[in-house]
Every structure is written in C-alpha cells, then in structure tokens.
Short mmCIF file of C-alpha atoms in Angstrom, two decimals:
data_model
loop_
_atom_site.label_atom_id
_atom_site.label_comp_id
_atom_site.label_asym_id
_atom_site.label_seq_id
_atom_site.Cartn_x
_atom_site.Cartn_y
_atom_site.Cartn_z
CA MET L 168 80.50 94.54 71.39
CA LEU L 169 78.62 91.62 72.94
CA GLU L 170 80.30 89.46 75.58
CA LEU L 171 79.01 86.08 76.71
CA GLY L 172 81.75 85.05 79.02
CA GLU L 173 82.50 83.83 82.48
CA SER L 174 85.55 83.69 84.74
CA ILE L 175 88.61 85.34 83.15
CA SER L 176 89.39 84.84 79.46
CA ALA L 177 86.34 86.36 77.60
CA PRO L 178 85.67 88.98 80.37
CA TYR L 179 89.34 90.10 80.22
CA CYS L 180 89.11 90.39 76.45
CA GLY L 181 85.98 92.51 76.89
CA LYS L 182 87.64 94.60 79.55
CA LEU L 183 90.66 95.41 77.34
CA LEU L 184 88.42 96.62 74.55
CA ALA L 185 86.04 98.43 76.90
CA ASP L 186 89.00 100.25 78.38
CA MET L 187 89.90 101.38 74.83
CA GLY L 188 86.42 102.80 74.32
CA ALA L 189 84.36 99.89 72.96
CA GLN L 190 80.70 99.76 74.12
CA VAL L 191 80.58 96.31 75.71
CA VAL L 192 77.34 94.63 76.73
CA LYS L 193 77.99 91.64 79.05
CA ILE L 194 75.42 88.85 79.14
CA GLU L 195 75.01 86.89 82.41
CA ARG L 196 72.67 84.08 83.54
CA PRO L 197 69.53 85.35 85.31
CA GLY L 198 69.66 84.99 89.09
CA VAL L 199 73.20 83.50 88.97
CA GLY L 200 75.53 85.67 86.93
CA ASP L 201 79.16 85.16 85.98
CA GLN L 202 80.84 82.52 88.05
CA ALA L 203 83.60 85.05 88.78
CA ARG L 204 81.12 86.60 91.20
CA GLU L 205 81.70 83.60 93.48
CA TYR L 206 85.47 84.16 93.73
CA GLY L 207 87.35 86.44 96.08
CA PRO L 208 88.94 88.48 97.27
CA PHE L 209 85.72 89.94 98.61
CA LEU L 210 85.30 93.50 99.90
CA ASN L 211 85.80 93.45 103.68
CA ASP L 212 86.20 89.66 103.46
CA GLU L 213 82.43 89.20 103.25
CA PRO L 214 81.42 86.86 100.37
CA HIS L 215 78.76 88.43 98.19
CA PRO L 216 78.07 88.15 94.45
CA GLU L 217 78.31 91.94 94.07
CA ARG L 218 81.56 92.25 96.07
CA SER L 219 83.96 89.96 94.27
CA GLY L 220 87.22 91.77 93.54
CA LEU L 221 87.81 89.56 90.52
CA PHE L 222 84.44 90.36 88.98
CA LEU L 223 84.62 94.06 89.83
CA TYR L 224 88.02 94.37 88.12
CA LEU L 225 87.29 92.31 85.03
CA ASN L 226 83.99 93.94 84.27
CA SER L 227 84.47 97.65 84.76
CA ASN L 228 83.38 99.95 81.89
CA LYS L 229 80.73 97.42 80.71
CA GLN L 230 76.93 97.34 80.61
CA GLY L 231 75.38 94.23 82.08
CA VAL L 232 72.22 92.34 81.11
CA THR L 233 70.77 88.97 82.04
CA LEU L 234 69.49 86.49 79.46
CA ASN L 235 68.38 82.85 79.58
CA LEU L 236 69.68 81.23 76.45
CA ASP L 237 67.92 77.94 77.21
CA THR L 238 64.65 79.55 76.06
CA PRO L 239 63.54 80.26 72.42
CA THR L 240 62.82 83.86 73.38
CA GLY L 241 66.24 84.19 74.87
CA LYS L 242 67.75 83.02 71.58
CA GLU L 243 65.62 85.57 69.70
CA ILE L 244 66.90 88.35 71.92
CA LEU L 245 70.48 87.21 71.43
CA ALA L 246 69.95 87.31 67.66
CA ALA L 247 68.64 90.84 67.90
CA LEU L 248 71.68 91.89 69.94
CA LEU L 249 74.02 90.23 67.47
CA ALA L 250 72.38 92.01 64.56
CA GLU L 251 73.50 95.39 65.89
CA SER L 252 76.91 94.37 67.29
CA ASP L 253 80.27 94.55 65.55
CA VAL L 254 81.93 91.96 67.82
CA PHE L 255 80.90 88.90 69.78
CA VAL L 256 83.29 87.22 72.23
CA HIS L 257 82.56 84.13 74.29
CA ASN L 258 84.32 81.41 76.21
CA LEU L 259 81.58 78.75 76.10
CA HIS L 260 82.88 75.16 75.95
CA PRO L 261 82.52 73.56 72.49
CA LEU L 262 79.99 71.03 73.78
CA GLU L 263 77.88 73.92 75.14
CA LEU L 264 78.20 75.74 71.79
CA ASP L 265 76.88 72.61 70.07
CA ARG L 266 74.03 72.16 72.57
CA GLN L 267 72.97 75.80 72.29
CA ALA L 268 73.51 76.00 68.53
CA LEU L 269 75.76 79.07 69.02
CA GLY L 270 78.52 78.22 66.58
CA TRP L 271 79.81 80.49 63.87
CA GLU L 272 77.56 79.05 61.18
CA ASP L 273 74.57 79.32 63.46
CA LEU L 274 75.15 83.01 64.35
CA ARG L 275 76.62 84.49 61.18
CA PRO L 276 73.19 84.75 59.41
CA HIS L 277 72.18 87.32 62.01
CA ASN L 278 75.01 89.64 61.04
CA GLN L 279 77.22 89.04 57.96
CA ARG L 280 79.84 91.49 59.23
CA LEU L 281 80.11 90.03 62.68
CA VAL L 282 83.58 89.41 64.15
CA MET L 283 83.25 86.48 66.54
CA ALA L 284 86.00 85.27 68.90
CA SER L 285 85.66 81.85 70.44
CA ILE L 286 87.96 81.19 73.45
CA THR L 287 88.04 77.48 74.45
CA PRO L 288 90.51 75.28 76.32
CA PHE L 289 91.86 73.34 73.27
CA GLY L 290 90.30 75.06 70.30
CA LEU L 291 87.26 74.20 68.16
CA THR L 292 89.06 71.53 66.15
CA GLY L 293 91.48 68.71 66.89
CA PRO L 294 91.43 65.63 69.09
CA TYR L 295 91.13 67.55 72.39
CA ARG L 296 88.21 69.74 71.24
CA ASN L 297 85.71 68.39 73.74
CA TRP L 298 88.00 68.23 76.72
CA LYS L 299 87.43 70.52 79.63
CA ALA L 300 90.27 72.21 81.57
CA TYR L 301 91.09 74.57 84.37
CA ASP L 302 93.99 77.00 84.43
CA ILE L 303 96.35 74.40 85.98
CA ASN L 304 95.46 71.84 83.28
CA LEU L 305 96.23 74.31 80.51
CA ALA L 306 99.51 75.49 82.06
CA ALA L 307 100.62 71.88 82.30
CA ALA L 308 99.42 70.93 78.77
CA GLY L 309 101.07 74.04 77.32
CA GLY L 310 104.48 73.15 78.68
CA ILE L 311 104.69 75.86 81.32
CA CYS L 312 104.83 73.60 84.41
CA GLU L 313 107.83 71.61 83.18
CA GLY L 314 110.16 74.56 83.79
CA LEU L 315 108.72 75.72 87.10
CA GLY L 316 110.01 74.47 90.45
CA SER L 317 113.06 72.60 91.78
CA GLU L 318 114.71 69.76 89.91
CA ASP L 319 114.18 67.30 92.78
CA ARG L 320 110.48 68.14 93.25
CA GLU L 321 107.31 67.92 91.26
CA PRO L 322 106.59 70.69 88.68
CA LEU L 323 104.67 73.76 89.76
CA THR L 324 102.10 75.95 88.08
CA PHE L 325 101.60 79.69 88.21
CA GLY L 326 101.01 81.18 91.63
CA THR L 327 97.80 82.78 90.35
CA PRO L 328 95.57 81.91 87.38
CA GLU L 329 97.28 83.35 84.27
CA VAL L 330 96.18 81.37 81.23
CA GLY L 331 92.87 83.22 80.84
CA TYR L 332 94.58 86.60 80.75
CA PHE L 333 96.96 85.48 77.96
CA ALA L 334 94.08 84.02 75.97
CA GLY L 335 91.99 87.18 76.56
CA THR L 336 94.84 89.37 75.32
CA ALA L 337 95.22 87.21 72.22
CA ALA L 338 91.50 87.48 71.54
CA ALA L 339 91.42 91.26 71.99
CA SER L 340 94.36 91.80 69.64
CA SER L 341 92.89 89.41 67.07
CA ILE L 342 89.57 91.23 67.19
CA VAL L 343 91.26 94.59 66.56
CA ILE L 344 93.14 93.03 63.58
CA ALA L 345 89.84 91.73 62.13
CA LEU L 346 88.14 95.10 62.52
CA LEU L 347 91.13 96.83 60.89
CA ALA L 348 90.79 94.40 57.96
CA GLN L 349 87.13 95.32 57.63
CA ALA L 350 87.93 99.03 57.78
CA GLY L 351 90.65 98.63 55.17
CA ASP L 352 88.24 96.90 52.78
CA ALA L 353 85.60 99.53 53.27
CA GLN L 354 88.05 102.35 52.68
CA ALA L 355 89.38 100.71 49.48
CA GLY L 356 85.88 99.89 48.32
CA GLU L 357 86.85 96.23 47.96
CA ASP L 358 85.24 92.96 49.01
CA THR L 359 88.02 90.60 50.01
CA GLY L 360 85.96 88.37 52.29
CA HIS L 361 86.67 90.33 55.45
CA GLY L 362 83.02 91.19 55.94
CA GLY L 363 82.81 88.73 58.85
CA GLN L 364 85.48 86.84 60.76
CA HIS L 365 85.57 83.89 63.14
CA ILE L 366 88.58 83.83 65.49
CA ASP L 367 89.43 80.55 67.16
CA ILE L 368 91.50 80.99 70.31
CA ALA L 369 92.83 77.89 72.05
CA GLU L 370 94.00 78.74 75.52
CA VAL L 371 96.57 75.97 75.51
CA GLU L 372 98.10 77.40 72.33
CA ALA L 373 98.39 80.80 73.94
CA MET L 374 100.58 79.12 76.58
CA ALA L 375 102.49 76.81 74.25
CA GLY L 376 103.42 79.61 71.87
CA ILE L 377 104.77 81.90 74.59
CA TYR L 378 106.86 79.31 76.40
CA ASN L 379 107.68 76.54 73.90
CA GLY L 380 108.72 78.86 71.08
CA PRO L 381 112.19 79.71 72.55
CA GLU L 382 112.41 76.32 74.20
CA ALA L 383 111.97 74.54 70.87
CA LEU L 384 114.71 76.69 69.32
CA MET L 385 117.07 75.79 72.17
CA ALA L 386 116.31 72.09 71.70
CA VAL L 387 116.95 72.26 67.97
CA TYR L 388 120.03 74.42 67.89
CA GLN L 389 121.67 73.87 71.33
CA TRP L 390 120.44 70.34 72.16
CA ARG L 391 119.19 71.72 75.48
CA VAL L 392 115.98 70.60 77.09
CA THR L 393 114.46 72.73 79.84
CA ARG L 394 114.59 71.32 83.32
CA ARG L 395 113.49 72.74 86.61
CA THR L 396 116.29 74.65 88.35
CA GLY L 397 114.51 76.23 91.28
CA HIS L 398 115.05 79.92 91.73
CA HIS L 399 118.27 79.92 89.59
CA ALA L 400 118.24 80.10 85.78
CA LEU L 401 120.35 77.39 84.13
CA ASP L 402 123.64 78.23 82.38
CA PHE L 403 123.68 81.89 83.34
CA PRO L 404 126.47 83.69 85.23
CA TYR L 405 125.81 83.88 88.93
CA PRO L 406 123.90 85.72 90.45
CA ASN L 407 120.47 85.59 88.79
CA CYS L 408 118.09 84.82 91.54
CA ILE L 409 115.89 86.13 94.30
CA LEU L 410 117.40 86.12 97.78
CA ARG L 411 116.42 87.23 101.29
CA CYS L 412 117.28 90.68 102.66
CA LYS L 413 116.48 92.47 105.93
CA ASP L 414 112.82 93.21 105.24
CA GLY L 415 111.83 90.78 102.44
CA TYR L 416 113.35 89.61 99.18
CA ILE L 417 115.32 91.19 96.36
CA PHE L 418 116.35 90.01 92.91
CA VAL L 419 120.11 90.00 92.47
CA GLY L 420 121.60 89.91 88.99
CA SER L 421 125.00 90.75 87.51
CA PRO L 422 125.21 89.53 83.91
CA GLU L 423 128.21 91.78 83.12
CA GLY L 424 131.63 91.30 84.65
CA ARG L 425 131.82 94.91 85.80
CA GLN L 426 128.52 94.57 87.62
CA TRP L 427 129.73 91.52 89.49
CA ARG L 428 132.92 93.28 90.45
CA GLY L 429 130.91 96.25 91.64
CA LEU L 430 128.65 94.04 93.76
CA LEU L 431 131.65 92.29 95.29
CA GLU L 432 133.15 95.67 96.14
CA LEU L 433 129.94 96.71 97.90
CA MET L 434 130.14 93.44 99.83
CA GLY L 435 133.69 94.25 100.87
CA ASN L 436 135.48 91.92 98.39
CA PRO L 437 134.87 88.75 100.45
CA PRO L 438 137.64 86.11 100.36
CA TRP L 439 135.34 83.35 99.07
CA ALA L 440 135.01 85.23 95.75
CA ARG L 441 138.72 84.63 95.10
CA GLU L 442 138.53 80.82 95.39
CA PRO L 443 139.59 79.23 92.07
CA ARG L 444 136.46 77.02 91.87
CA LEU L 445 134.31 80.18 91.93
CA ARG L 446 136.18 82.08 89.25
CA ASN L 447 133.84 80.90 86.44
CA ARG L 448 130.45 82.36 87.29
CA THR L 449 128.50 79.99 85.05
CA VAL L 450 130.09 77.04 86.84
CA MET L 451 129.40 78.83 90.15
CA ASN L 452 125.77 79.10 89.15
CA ASN L 453 125.33 75.48 87.98
CA GLU L 454 127.37 73.76 90.72
CA TYR L 455 127.78 76.02 93.75
CA ALA L 456 124.70 78.28 93.68
CA ASP L 457 123.21 77.19 96.99
CA GLU L 458 126.53 77.68 98.79
CA VAL L 459 127.14 81.14 97.32
CA ASP L 460 123.52 82.11 98.08
CA GLY L 461 124.38 81.73 101.74
CA TYR L 462 127.44 83.97 101.39
CA VAL L 463 125.51 86.72 99.50
CA GLU L 464 122.50 86.54 101.81
CA GLU L 465 124.71 87.09 104.83
CA TRP L 466 125.41 90.54 103.42
CA LEU L 467 121.91 91.21 102.07
CA LEU L 468 120.29 90.47 105.43
CA ARG L 469 122.04 93.54 106.88
CA HIS L 470 120.20 95.87 104.48
CA THR L 471 116.55 96.69 103.66
CA LYS L 472 115.12 96.60 100.12
CA SER L 473 115.14 100.39 99.89
CA GLU L 474 118.79 100.57 101.03
CA LEU L 475 119.79 97.94 98.46
CA LEU L 476 117.91 99.72 95.71
CA GLU L 477 119.61 102.98 96.54
CA MET L 478 123.02 101.29 96.37
CA ALA L 479 122.09 99.55 93.09
CA LEU L 480 121.08 102.85 91.46
CA GLU L 481 124.25 104.58 92.61
CA HIS L 482 126.54 101.81 91.36
CA ARG L 483 124.45 100.83 88.29
CA LEU L 484 123.73 97.32 89.43
CA PRO L 485 120.63 95.28 88.33
CA LEU L 486 119.04 94.63 91.69
CA ALA L 487 115.26 94.78 92.08
CA PRO L 488 113.14 94.64 95.26
CA VAL L 489 110.37 92.03 95.31
CA ARG L 490 107.31 94.13 96.08
CA GLY L 491 103.90 93.31 97.49
CA PHE L 492 100.76 94.96 96.09
CA ASP L 493 100.73 97.59 98.74
CA GLU L 494 104.26 98.65 97.75
CA VAL L 495 103.36 98.66 94.05
CA ARG L 496 100.23 100.73 94.75
CA SER L 497 102.23 103.38 96.67
CA ASP L 498 105.08 103.63 94.18
CA PRO L 499 105.13 107.28 92.89
CA SER L 500 106.06 106.11 89.40
CA LEU L 501 102.97 103.94 89.17
CA THR L 502 100.41 106.30 90.71
CA SER L 503 98.85 107.11 87.34
CA HIS L 504 98.38 103.41 86.57
CA PHE L 505 95.73 102.98 89.21
CA VAL L 506 92.18 104.24 89.03
CA THR L 507 89.57 104.72 91.78
CA ILE L 508 86.10 103.55 90.89
CA ASP L 509 83.14 104.49 93.04
CA ARG L 510 79.95 102.41 93.22
CA ALA L 511 77.10 103.00 95.65
CA ASP L 512 77.29 99.59 97.29
CA THR L 513 81.09 99.25 97.39
CA GLY L 514 82.31 102.75 97.92
CA GLN L 515 85.61 103.80 96.36
CA VAL L 516 87.84 100.93 95.33
CA THR L 517 91.23 101.19 93.63
CA TYR L 518 92.00 98.99 90.59
CA PRO L 519 94.84 98.71 88.06
CA GLY L 520 94.11 100.87 85.05
CA THR L 521 95.20 100.54 81.43
CA PRO L 522 98.96 99.98 80.88
CA PHE L 523 99.11 102.31 77.90
CA GLN L 524 98.47 105.92 76.98
CA LEU L 525 97.80 107.01 73.39
CA THR L 526 99.19 110.31 72.33
CA GLY L 527 96.53 113.05 72.08
CA LEU L 528 93.76 110.82 73.50
CA ASP L 529 92.56 111.08 77.08
CA SER L 530 91.56 107.98 79.01
CA LEU L 531 87.84 107.53 79.53
CA PRO L 532 86.58 108.06 83.10
CA PRO L 533 86.19 104.54 84.57
CA ALA L 534 82.73 103.15 85.17
CA PRO L 535 82.04 100.47 87.82
CA ALA L 536 81.24 96.85 86.96
CA PRO L 537 77.47 96.31 86.54
CA THR L 538 75.30 94.72 89.16
CA LEU L 539 73.43 91.68 87.93
CA GLY L 540 70.99 92.79 85.23
CA GLN L 541 71.64 96.46 85.88
CA HIS L 542 71.27 97.61 82.27
CA ASN L 543 68.34 95.33 81.24
CA ARG L 544 66.07 98.32 80.70
CA ASP L 545 68.69 100.43 78.92
CA VAL L 546 69.57 97.67 76.46
CA TYR L 547 66.27 95.81 75.93
CA CYS L 548 64.01 98.88 75.95
CA GLY L 549 66.42 101.61 74.79
CA ARG L 550 68.11 99.59 71.99
CA LEU L 551 65.83 96.67 71.08
CA GLY L 552 62.49 98.51 71.54
CA TYR L 553 60.83 96.39 74.20
CA THR L 554 58.21 98.15 76.31
CA PRO L 555 58.47 98.36 80.08
CA GLU L 556 55.47 95.96 80.26
CA GLU L 557 57.21 93.47 78.02
CA LEU L 558 60.35 93.77 80.12
CA VAL L 559 58.37 92.82 83.23
CA LYS L 560 56.97 89.76 81.48
CA LEU L 561 60.46 88.72 80.36
CA HIS L 562 61.59 88.89 83.96
CA GLN L 563 58.56 87.04 85.32
CA THR L 564 59.01 84.16 82.85
CA GLY L 565 62.69 83.82 83.67
CA ILE L 566 63.99 84.97 80.29
CA ILE L 567 66.00 87.81 81.75
#
C-alpha cells in the first residue's frame, strides 16, 4: 500500500490498514515531511519534527520515504511504486491533483488493478470540489455544529479534530471492500470490472451521513429540528447529563423509572422529588433541568467518582465517571488496548492500540513511526533496484 497523505485523514487510513498487517509505504516531502510533524503534543514539550505525538501515533507500523513530485524523476519513481502496489491512498486537494496530474485516469495506466482512495474536503465532483477546508469548516458544513452547545450561545465544534478520523475510517473500510471484490472475481475466474477501483471520499459527507441521517428522519416523521440544548438531551427523561462530583465530573442517567427511583433512594428521597411539577421527568428535563441539576449536584459533590461508580454498580444505575487520559490508561480493563513502542530517539512511548482482536490471529508487534526518509534505501534500492550511487544522486538533486 502506498500512502501520500498529510495531517490526519489519509495517514489514519494507512494506520488502520498497517495495524491489520498491510505493508504501507508513506511518501513525504523531502526536507519537510508530513505537516503533522509540526503539531503537538511534543515529547517533553520540546517542539521537534521527529517528536510530534500526532505524527508518531498516526504513522506507526509504516515505512517512510521522501519524494519530490514536482520533478519528472519524482513522477517516474511514483509510477514505479504504483506499479507494484495494491492500494494508493491520498488526501491531496483536487486542485493539487490537477496540477500534479495525479488523478485516477492519470495513474491507472501504471497499474490496472490499483485500488485508489481519494480523500478530499468536498469530494472530486460537485460545486464545492475546489474549496479548501479545515476540520472546523467540515464539522460546520456537515451539520455537526448546529447541535453542539447551548441554545442561547453560538454553535460549537468538536473539542479535538475528528473529521479526518471519520473520513480515514471510511476510506479504510472502502479499500477493504474493493480488495474483497477483486479477490472474489479472481476466485470465481470472472472479470466483472473490479480489476481496479477509484474510491471518492468526501470528508463533509462522512460527517453529514453520521449526524444528519437520524436528524433527517426525526424532521420527516416527528417534525422535530435539532437545536442546541447544552449538556442536556432534548425530550429525554431527566437525568441525562454530566454533572460535578467531589473529584471531577460524572454522567448521570436514569432512562427507566426503576433506575430513577433507585437514584432518589440513594439520595435519601429528597422532598423536591415529590413536587407535582417534577413528577413528569421529560417536563423536568425540558423546563427545570438547571434547577434540578443543583439539587442532584448537592448530593454528588459529597462523593468521588469511584464511590459513585461503586454505588451505581451495586444498584444497577447507569452512572459513568468522566475520565482523563491518565485514568483511561490505568484502567485494568483497558490495559491490553495500549501498546508501548520504543524508538532510539524517543525512548518508550505508550499509544492506543487496535480496538479489535481477531480470533486465532495474534497482533503484530508494533513498529515505530519512521523518521523522515528512513526507508529510502530499503524501498528505492531494495524494491525498485536503484544502486546506492544512484540513491546519493537522487538525494543531491532534491528528488528524495
């Protein structure tokens, strides 16, 4: 698999497939590299292109080469790499694809069985094709922001960049589907046109499909249009929110009547719960939530997250502590999810691993993200047949 990607979407797609065992070669710009190298968090808070936590996470288990695609020789080398690759994923902007002549029709002649995934902000067709966008633009355009935040304030976006991860996941799953189609044809001895495949992933559609699908159904069948409701969900029985406790925050929910009665019993059956105006919990949620939050928090603030979780488990109540990364990392039930990767210049660093385990198959030992151009010799000499002398010339002329 060949990856020509920067930032999140294409690198995350490559990471997902690399974690599954694909041999991924990542192409970066000579002397510069993936722009993710410029983003923190940085190891020991010291900015360095080889110490970016974002880059180190997204590019583990890959080989890394450098290649200048603005040169004719660089294009020839790319063609040679494509000729022996099953998959090519990129997140180049459509205008850059046009400028570099790297579109599907341009690249397919190099490999008729190539599966190519193009991840762009608004897709390769349509009126917004040539628009550029950041994560916040795509979250807003995809309808996500409209439902985030308080009704009396401006909409919010995600707390961290998320759009690229959704698009990368969509690309990875689509690539697997295309490869399965190829394998099915080969097994059946048929030619159904699945010899090559171009997958067009619009990041905005990855967002719009996830969020606006159920929202559209509610608008059609229930005449309901989403509006921002702060930390309370609209038209749900109270409680369904995150509230303060002694040492942080905890989600409090009680969708079933017995759960609400059990929670009130733990709270000592407070008199406010017997007021007629608070008998209907959906009305309580829609009209008196802020007031009742204060009553419930008065009790929650006497207890820690661990104490509340213990009570919830004992009484079968859906309470959930809001955890920081350090708490997630130290949770015994999640220990196997994290992997420690050792690299000479970073030492041992712990990262999230794969969120799945296939029966009968062991996970591959994790390999660190490549330093810039680390595998130039392995790929260009070992796979494409360049001599060490030719490799030096490619470097001296700025091609790699």
